[in-house]
Coordinates of C-alpha atoms and ligand atoms in Angstrom, one line a residue:
M1 CA 0.0 0.0 0.0
P2 CA 1.6 3.2 -1.1
A3 CA 1.1 5.5 1.9
L4 CA 4.3 6.8 3.3
V5 CA 4.9 9.0 6.3
L6 CA 8.0 11.2 6.3
L7 CA 8.9 12.9 9.5
G8 CA 11.7 14.5 11.5
A9 CA 13.5 12.0 13.8
Q10 CA 15.2 14.7 16.0
W11 CA 14.1 18.3 16.9
G12 CA 13.1 19.4 13.4
D13 CA 15.1 21.0 10.6
E14 CA 16.5 17.6 9.5
G15 CA 16.1 18.5 5.8
K16 CA 12.6 17.1 5.3
G17 CA 11.9 19.4 2.4
K18 CA 14.6 17.9 0.4
A19 CA 13.5 14.3 1.1
T20 CA 9.9 15.1 0.3
D21 CA 10.8 16.9 -2.8
L22 CA 12.9 13.9 -3.9
L23 CA 9.8 11.7 -3.7
G24 CA 7.5 14.5 -4.9
G25 CA 7.9 13.6 -8.6
S26 CA 6.6 10.1 -8.0
V27 CA 3.8 10.7 -5.6
D28 CA 0.3 11.7 -6.3
Y29 CA -0.5 13.6 -3.0
V30 CA 1.7 15.3 -0.5
V31 CA -0.2 15.9 2.8
R32 CA 0.7 18.0 5.8
Y33 CA -1.0 16.7 8.9
Q34 CA 0.0 18.9 11.8
G35 CA 1.7 22.2 12.7
G36 CA 1.4 25.3 10.7
N37 CA 3.6 28.1 9.5
N38 CA 6.0 27.3 12.3
A39 CA 7.6 24.8 10.0
G40 CA 10.3 25.7 7.5
H41 CA 11.3 23.6 4.6
T42 CA 14.0 24.7 2.2
V43 CA 13.8 23.0 -1.2
V44 CA 16.5 23.6 -3.8
V45 CA 15.4 22.9 -7.4
G46 CA 18.1 23.6 -10.0
D47 CA 19.5 27.0 -9.1
Q48 CA 16.2 28.0 -7.4
K49 CA 15.8 28.0 -3.6
Y50 CA 12.3 27.9 -2.1
A51 CA 11.5 28.4 1.6
L52 CA 8.1 26.9 2.4
H53 CA 6.4 27.3 5.8
L54 CA 2.8 26.2 5.5
L55 CA 2.5 24.6 2.1
P56 CA 3.4 21.0 1.6
S57 CA 6.7 20.5 -0.4
G58 CA 4.8 18.7 -3.1
I59 CA 3.5 22.0 -4.3
L60 CA 6.8 22.3 -6.3
S61 CA 6.2 19.0 -8.2
P62 CA 3.9 19.3 -11.2
G63 CA 1.4 16.4 -11.2
C64 CA 1.3 16.2 -7.4
T65 CA -1.7 17.4 -5.4
P66 CA -0.7 19.2 -2.2
V67 CA -3.1 18.8 0.7
I68 CA -3.4 20.7 4.0
G69 CA -5.1 18.2 6.3
N70 CA -7.5 18.7 9.2
G71 CA -4.7 18.5 11.8
V72 CA -2.9 21.6 10.5
V73 CA -3.5 25.1 11.8
V74 CA -3.7 27.7 9.0
D75 CA -2.9 31.4 9.1
P76 CA -4.7 32.6 5.9
S77 CA -2.6 35.7 5.5
V78 CA 0.6 33.6 5.5
L79 CA -1.0 31.1 3.2
F80 CA -1.9 33.8 0.6
S81 CA 1.5 35.4 0.8
E82 CA 3.2 32.0 0.3
L83 CA 0.9 31.3 -2.7
N84 CA 1.6 34.7 -4.2
G85 CA 5.3 34.2 -3.8
L86 CA 5.2 30.9 -5.7
N87 CA 2.8 32.2 -8.4
D88 CA 5.2 35.1 -9.0
R89 CA 7.9 32.6 -9.7
G90 CA 5.7 30.6 -12.1
V91 CA 4.7 27.7 -9.8
D92 CA 1.2 26.4 -10.4
T93 CA -0.6 26.3 -7.0
S94 CA -4.1 25.6 -8.3
K95 CA -4.2 22.0 -7.2
L96 CA -3.9 22.8 -3.5
L97 CA -6.6 21.2 -1.3
I98 CA -7.3 22.4 2.3
S99 CA -9.5 20.6 4.8
G100 CA -12.5 22.5 5.9
N101 CA -11.9 21.1 9.4
A102 CA -8.4 22.7 9.7
H103 CA -8.3 25.4 12.4
I104 CA -7.5 29.0 11.6
I105 CA -4.7 30.9 13.4
T106 CA -6.6 34.1 14.2
P107 CA -4.8 37.4 14.9
Y108 CA -5.7 37.0 18.6
N109 CA -3.9 33.6 18.7
V110 CA -0.7 35.3 17.5
T111 CA -1.1 38.0 20.1
V112 CA -1.6 35.5 22.9
D113 CA 1.5 33.5 21.8
K114 CA 3.7 36.6 21.9
V115 CA 2.3 37.9 25.2
T116 CA 2.5 34.5 26.9
E117 CA 6.1 34.1 25.9
R118 CA 7.0 37.5 27.2
F119 CA 5.2 36.8 30.4
L120 CA 7.1 33.5 30.9
G121 CA 10.4 35.4 30.9
K122 CA 13.4 33.1 31.3
R123 CA 11.1 30.1 31.4
K124 CA 9.8 30.8 27.9
I125 CA 9.5 28.0 25.3
G126 CA 11.1 30.0 22.6
T127 CA 8.1 29.5 20.3
T128 CA 8.1 30.8 16.7
G129 CA 5.6 33.4 17.8
R130 CA 3.2 32.3 15.0
G131 CA 0.2 31.6 17.3
I132 CA 0.5 27.8 17.0
G133 CA 0.1 26.8 20.7
P134 CA -2.8 29.1 21.4
T135 CA -4.6 27.9 18.2
Y136 CA -4.3 24.3 19.3
A137 CA -5.3 25.3 22.8
D138 CA -8.5 26.8 21.4
K139 CA -9.1 23.6 19.4
I140 CA -8.8 21.4 22.5
N141 CA -10.9 23.9 24.5
R142 CA -13.5 23.7 21.8
V143 CA -13.5 27.4 21.0
G144 CA -11.4 27.1 17.8
I145 CA -12.4 28.6 14.5
R146 CA -12.3 26.2 11.5
I147 CA -12.0 27.1 7.8
Q148 CA -15.6 25.9 7.2
D149 CA -16.8 28.5 9.8
L150 CA -15.9 31.3 7.3
Y151 CA -18.9 30.3 5.2
D152 CA -21.5 31.0 7.9
E153 CA -21.2 34.5 9.3
S154 CA -23.6 34.0 12.2
I155 CA -21.8 30.9 13.4
L156 CA -18.4 32.6 12.9
T157 CA -19.5 35.6 15.0
Q158 CA -20.8 33.4 17.8
K159 CA -17.5 31.4 17.8
V160 CA -15.3 34.4 17.8
E161 CA -17.3 35.8 20.7
A162 CA -16.9 32.6 22.6
A163 CA -13.2 32.5 22.0
L164 CA -12.6 36.2 22.9
D165 CA -14.8 36.2 26.1
G166 CA -12.1 34.7 28.3
K167 CA -9.2 35.9 26.3
N168 CA -10.1 39.6 26.6
Q169 CA -10.4 39.2 30.4
L170 CA -6.9 37.8 30.4
L171 CA -5.5 40.3 27.9
T172 CA -6.8 43.3 29.8
K173 CA -6.6 42.2 33.4
V174 CA -3.5 40.0 33.4
F175 CA -1.4 41.1 30.5
N176 CA -2.4 44.8 30.5
R177 CA -3.3 44.8 26.8
R178 CA -6.2 46.3 24.9
A179 CA -9.3 44.1 24.4
I180 CA -9.7 42.7 20.9
E181 CA -13.0 43.5 19.1
V182 CA -15.2 40.7 17.9
G183 CA -16.4 42.7 14.8
Q184 CA -12.9 43.5 13.7
V185 CA -11.8 39.9 13.8
V186 CA -14.9 38.6 12.1
E187 CA -14.5 41.1 9.3
E188 CA -10.8 40.2 8.8
L189 CA -11.6 36.5 8.7
L190 CA -14.6 36.9 6.3
G191 CA -12.2 38.8 4.0
Y192 CA -10.3 35.5 3.5
A193 CA -13.4 33.4 2.6
D194 CA -13.7 33.9 -1.1
R195 CA -10.0 33.4 -1.9
L196 CA -9.9 30.2 0.2
R197 CA -13.1 28.7 -1.2
P198 CA -11.7 27.0 -4.3
Y199 CA -9.2 25.1 -2.2
V200 CA -11.6 23.9 0.5
A201 CA -12.4 20.2 0.2
D202 CA -13.3 17.0 2.2
T203 CA -9.7 16.0 2.3
V204 CA -10.4 12.9 4.3
L205 CA -12.6 11.5 1.6
V206 CA -10.2 12.6 -1.2
L207 CA -7.3 10.9 0.5
N208 CA -9.1 7.7 1.3
Q209 CA -10.4 7.4 -2.2
A210 CA -6.9 8.0 -3.5
L211 CA -5.6 5.2 -1.4
E212 CA -8.4 2.9 -2.6
Q213 CA -7.3 3.6 -6.1
D214 CA -3.7 2.7 -5.3
K215 CA -2.4 6.3 -5.6
V216 CA 0.8 7.2 -3.8
V217 CA 0.2 9.4 -0.8
L218 CA 3.0 11.0 1.2
F219 CA 2.4 12.4 4.6
E220 CA 4.9 15.1 5.5
G221 CA 5.5 15.9 9.1
G222 CA 6.5 19.3 10.3
Q223 CA 8.9 19.9 13.2
G224 CA 10.3 16.6 14.6
T225 CA 9.8 13.7 17.0
L226 CA 11.4 15.4 20.0
L227 CA 9.1 18.4 19.5
D228 CA 5.9 16.2 19.7
I229 CA 3.5 17.4 22.4
D230 CA 3.2 13.8 23.8
H231 CA 6.5 12.2 23.0
G232 CA 8.9 15.1 22.9
T233 CA 10.8 17.0 25.5
Y234 CA 7.7 18.6 27.1
P235 CA 7.1 21.4 27.8
F236 CA 9.8 22.5 25.3
V237 CA 7.8 21.2 22.4
T238 CA 5.3 22.3 19.7
S239 CA 1.6 21.8 20.3
S240 CA 0.9 19.0 17.8
N241 CA 1.9 15.4 17.0
P242 CA 4.6 15.3 14.4
T243 CA 5.1 11.6 15.2
A244 CA 3.7 8.9 12.9
G245 CA 0.4 8.5 14.7
G246 CA -0.3 12.2 14.0
A247 CA -0.6 11.4 10.3
C248 CA -3.6 9.2 11.0
T249 CA -5.5 11.7 13.1
G250 CA -4.3 14.8 11.2
A251 CA -5.3 13.5 7.8
G252 CA -8.1 11.0 8.6
V253 CA -6.5 7.8 7.4
G254 CA -6.4 4.6 9.4
P255 CA -3.0 3.2 10.7
T256 CA -3.5 0.0 8.6
K257 CA -3.2 2.2 5.5
I258 CA 0.4 3.4 6.3
S259 CA 3.0 1.2 4.6
R260 CA 6.2 3.0 5.4
V261 CA 7.5 5.5 7.9
I262 CA 10.7 7.3 7.0
G263 CA 12.6 9.2 9.7
I264 CA 14.7 12.1 8.5
L265 CA 17.9 12.1 10.5
K266 CA 20.6 14.8 10.3
A267 CA 24.2 13.4 10.5
Y268 CA 24.5 15.7 13.6
T269 CA 21.9 17.3 15.8
T270 CA 20.3 20.8 16.0
R271 CA 17.5 22.4 17.9
V272 CA 15.9 25.9 18.1
G273 CA 14.2 27.4 21.1
S274 CA 14.6 26.4 24.7
G275 CA 14.9 22.9 26.3
P276 CA 17.4 20.2 27.0
F277 CA 19.9 19.0 24.4
P278 CA 22.5 16.6 25.7
T279 CA 25.0 16.8 22.8
E280 CA 24.9 20.6 22.4
L281 CA 28.3 22.2 21.7
F282 CA 29.3 25.6 23.0
D283 CA 32.8 25.6 21.3
E284 CA 34.3 26.1 17.9
D285 CA 33.0 22.7 16.7
G286 CA 29.4 23.9 17.4
D287 CA 30.2 27.2 15.5
A288 CA 31.7 25.2 12.6
L289 CA 28.6 22.9 12.3
R290 CA 26.4 26.0 12.3
R291 CA 28.5 27.8 9.7
I292 CA 29.0 24.8 7.4
G293 CA 25.5 23.4 7.8
G294 CA 23.9 26.8 7.4
E295 CA 22.0 26.2 10.6
R296 CA 19.8 29.2 10.7
G297 CA 16.0 28.9 11.0
V298 CA 14.0 29.2 7.8
T299 CA 11.0 30.5 9.7
T300 CA 12.5 32.7 12.4
G301 CA 16.0 33.4 11.2
R302 CA 17.3 32.3 14.6
D303 CA 20.7 30.6 14.9
R304 CA 20.1 26.9 15.6
R305 CA 21.8 25.2 18.6
C306 CA 24.2 22.6 17.2
G307 CA 25.7 19.3 18.6
W308 CA 27.0 15.9 17.7
F309 CA 24.8 13.0 16.6
D310 CA 22.7 11.5 19.4
A311 CA 22.0 7.8 18.9
V312 CA 19.8 7.6 22.0
I313 CA 17.4 10.0 20.3
A314 CA 17.5 8.2 17.0
R315 CA 16.6 4.9 18.7
Y316 CA 13.8 6.6 20.5
A317 CA 12.5 8.0 17.2
T318 CA 12.6 4.5 15.6
R319 CA 10.5 3.1 18.4
V320 CA 7.9 5.8 18.9
N321 CA 7.3 6.2 15.2
G322 CA 7.7 2.6 14.1
L323 CA 10.3 3.8 11.6
T324 CA 11.0 1.5 8.6
D325 CA 13.8 3.6 7.2
F326 CA 16.0 6.6 7.7
F327 CA 17.0 9.3 5.3
L328 CA 20.3 10.5 6.6
T329 CA 20.9 14.2 5.6
K330 CA 23.8 16.6 5.5
L331 CA 26.6 14.0 5.7
D332 CA 28.8 16.4 3.7
V333 CA 28.7 18.9 6.6
L334 CA 30.9 16.5 8.6
T335 CA 33.7 16.4 6.0
G336 CA 37.0 17.6 7.5
W337 CA 36.8 16.5 11.1
E338 CA 39.6 14.1 12.1
Q339 CA 37.4 12.3 14.6
I340 CA 33.6 12.6 14.9
P341 CA 32.1 12.1 18.3
V342 CA 28.8 10.1 18.4
C343 CA 26.6 10.0 21.5
V344 CA 25.9 6.3 22.2
A345 CA 24.3 6.5 25.6
Y346 CA 23.8 9.0 28.5
E347 CA 25.3 9.2 31.9
I348 CA 22.7 10.3 34.4
D349 CA 23.8 10.8 38.0
G350 CA 26.6 8.2 37.6
R351 CA 24.5 5.6 35.7
R352 CA 24.8 4.7 32.1
V353 CA 21.5 4.9 30.3
E354 CA 20.9 3.5 26.8
D355 CA 17.3 4.7 26.3
L356 CA 15.7 8.1 26.4
P357 CA 14.8 8.8 30.1
Y358 CA 11.0 9.3 30.5
S359 CA 11.5 11.7 33.4
Q360 CA 12.2 15.3 32.5
T361 CA 14.5 15.7 35.5
D362 CA 16.7 12.8 34.3
F363 CA 16.8 14.2 30.8
H364 CA 17.9 17.6 32.0
H365 CA 20.8 15.8 33.9
A366 CA 21.8 13.6 30.9
K367 CA 25.4 13.9 29.9
P368 CA 26.5 12.3 26.5
V369 CA 28.7 9.2 26.5
Y370 CA 30.7 9.5 23.3
E371 CA 32.3 7.1 20.9
Y372 CA 34.8 8.6 18.5
L373 CA 34.6 7.6 14.9
P374 CA 37.4 8.4 12.4
G375 CA 36.5 11.3 10.0
W376 CA 37.2 11.9 6.3
S377 CA 38.5 14.8 4.3
E378 CA 37.5 14.0 0.8
D379 CA 34.7 16.0 -0.9
I380 CA 31.7 13.7 -0.9
T381 CA 29.2 16.0 -2.6
K382 CA 29.6 14.2 -6.0
A383 CA 29.1 10.7 -4.6
K384 CA 26.3 8.9 -6.4
S385 CA 26.4 5.6 -4.7
F386 CA 27.3 4.3 -1.3
S387 CA 30.6 2.8 -2.6
D388 CA 31.6 6.3 -3.9
L389 CA 31.9 7.4 -0.3
P390 CA 35.3 7.3 1.4
K391 CA 35.7 4.2 3.7
N392 CA 35.4 6.3 6.9
A393 CA 32.2 8.0 5.7
Q394 CA 30.8 4.5 4.9
D395 CA 31.7 3.3 8.3
Y396 CA 30.1 6.4 10.0
V397 CA 26.9 5.7 8.1
K398 CA 27.0 2.0 9.0
A399 CA 27.6 2.8 12.7
L400 CA 24.7 5.2 12.8
E401 CA 22.5 2.7 11.2
E402 CA 23.4 0.0 13.7
M403 CA 22.9 2.3 16.7
S404 CA 19.6 3.8 15.4
G405 CA 17.7 0.6 14.8
A406 CA 16.4 1.1 11.2
P407 CA 18.1 0.9 7.8
I408 CA 19.5 4.1 6.2
S409 CA 17.9 4.1 2.8
A410 CA 19.1 7.4 1.4
I411 CA 22.0 9.8 2.2
G412 CA 22.1 13.5 1.5
V413 CA 25.5 14.7 0.5
G414 CA 24.6 18.3 -0.5
P415 CA 21.6 20.6 -0.7
G416 CA 20.7 20.1 -4.4
R417 CA 18.0 17.8 -5.6
D418 CA 20.5 15.5 -7.2
E419 CA 23.0 15.4 -4.3
T420 CA 21.5 12.3 -2.8
I421 CA 22.6 8.7 -2.6
E422 CA 19.7 6.3 -2.9
I423 CA 20.4 2.9 -1.3
N424 CA 16.9 1.5 -1.2
S425 CA 14.0 3.0 -3.1
F426 CA 11.2 4.4 -0.9
L427 CA 8.5 3.4 -3.4
Ligands
IMP501 P1 5.9 26.7 18.3 O1 5.7 25.5 17.4 O2 6.0 28.0 17.6 O3 4.8 26.7 19.4 O4 7.3 26.6 19.1 C1 7.5 25.5 20.1 C2 8.9 25.0 19.9 O5 9.0 24.2 18.7 C3 10.0 26.0 19.9 O6 11.1 25.5 20.6 C4 10.3 26.2 18.4 O7 11.6 26.7 18.2 C5 10.1 24.8 18.0 N1 9.8 24.6 16.5 C6 8.6 24.9 16.0 N2 8.7 24.7 14.7 C7 9.9 24.2 14.4 C8 10.5 23.7 13.2 O8 10.0 23.7 12.1 N3 11.8 23.3 13.3 C9 12.4 23.3 14.5 N4 11.9 23.8 15.7 C10 10.6 24.2 15.6

């Protein structure tokens, strides 16, 4: 059954855009199932570089239908500016489908995100400030606004009233901000309705029918496993489920339909925002990874925190997602180190721990236990097959594969579409 999930196996920014785009030419549908414009995919096609935040990467592949599933949160103004940007560059975006059940990131959700972070001070999460958490909070509190609500003004007004009731109390009495007017919000939201209408569809039906007809459907995760609200480093996480199960709830397909779950794994580790990160480097190696790997957020422009590869996390990602394969990205960034440390376990209060600790306290105390693998200095960006890689690079990949618990089926050796070594086909 040709339904694949492709997701981040670390803290996001593993290079998912490239992996999705690589498959994009041979898949019929690319579906986002969670998150919103907090994501950032960079896709390089020829000499063109595209930065996508909300739209599925499949939008760049002619013949592929991009889908925004019910589990995604949509900021219409961001959606339109992303569509305009692509249209200006000649990309056809007319096939896009958006679930009527997807929730809308309203202007007050963005305000609440920013105000809450400021209020948290040094305990802040380091969110992207795009209103993601407050929008999911409204969804769970059953005061969210869905895309379908834009087509019934009376319902929309009642829902915005319900959502703003408590929030205005908070904004004025706790955060010392001005109250937000219902009428103004309703007017802004209604202003999006006409342009959105052609894209709105029953995406659950569309995707299930596509699967019945043996079409290839790719579910594209935003963020990464360790940012999952349930399985990540809570509370330093995003507010949705990037892990594989999220594809089922966020797109409305049953788990029996998923045939393959591919984890995107960077050859080293990065994270943005706050929270524990055992292999984080604060020295010139960290600076070098950041510089060579171009580790700067596509969405926020923030420098990413950088560290060595962490096999404990990779093993955890294999388990919690049921990964069938890995796509190892950015191997070329590691060229030039004499020795490359790889974290094989943690030391926590004097104990050696092989698996991700379930207690937040333990994870905060985890110190990496490193094994040192020999590096390579040869340029690997032109490698087309595994055997083209220098012996030490081959051994590095094999060691990661063994430690991580799933086969590495593709390796990224440069940012371009063709700078990839395919070992096993994903389709
Ligand atoms: P939020 O998703 O904006 O609520 O931010 C919550 C946490 O997830 C913060 O640490 C963000 O930096 C992080 N985050 C959100 N989206 C991404 C992403 O696409 N890549 C990496 N980190 C992300």
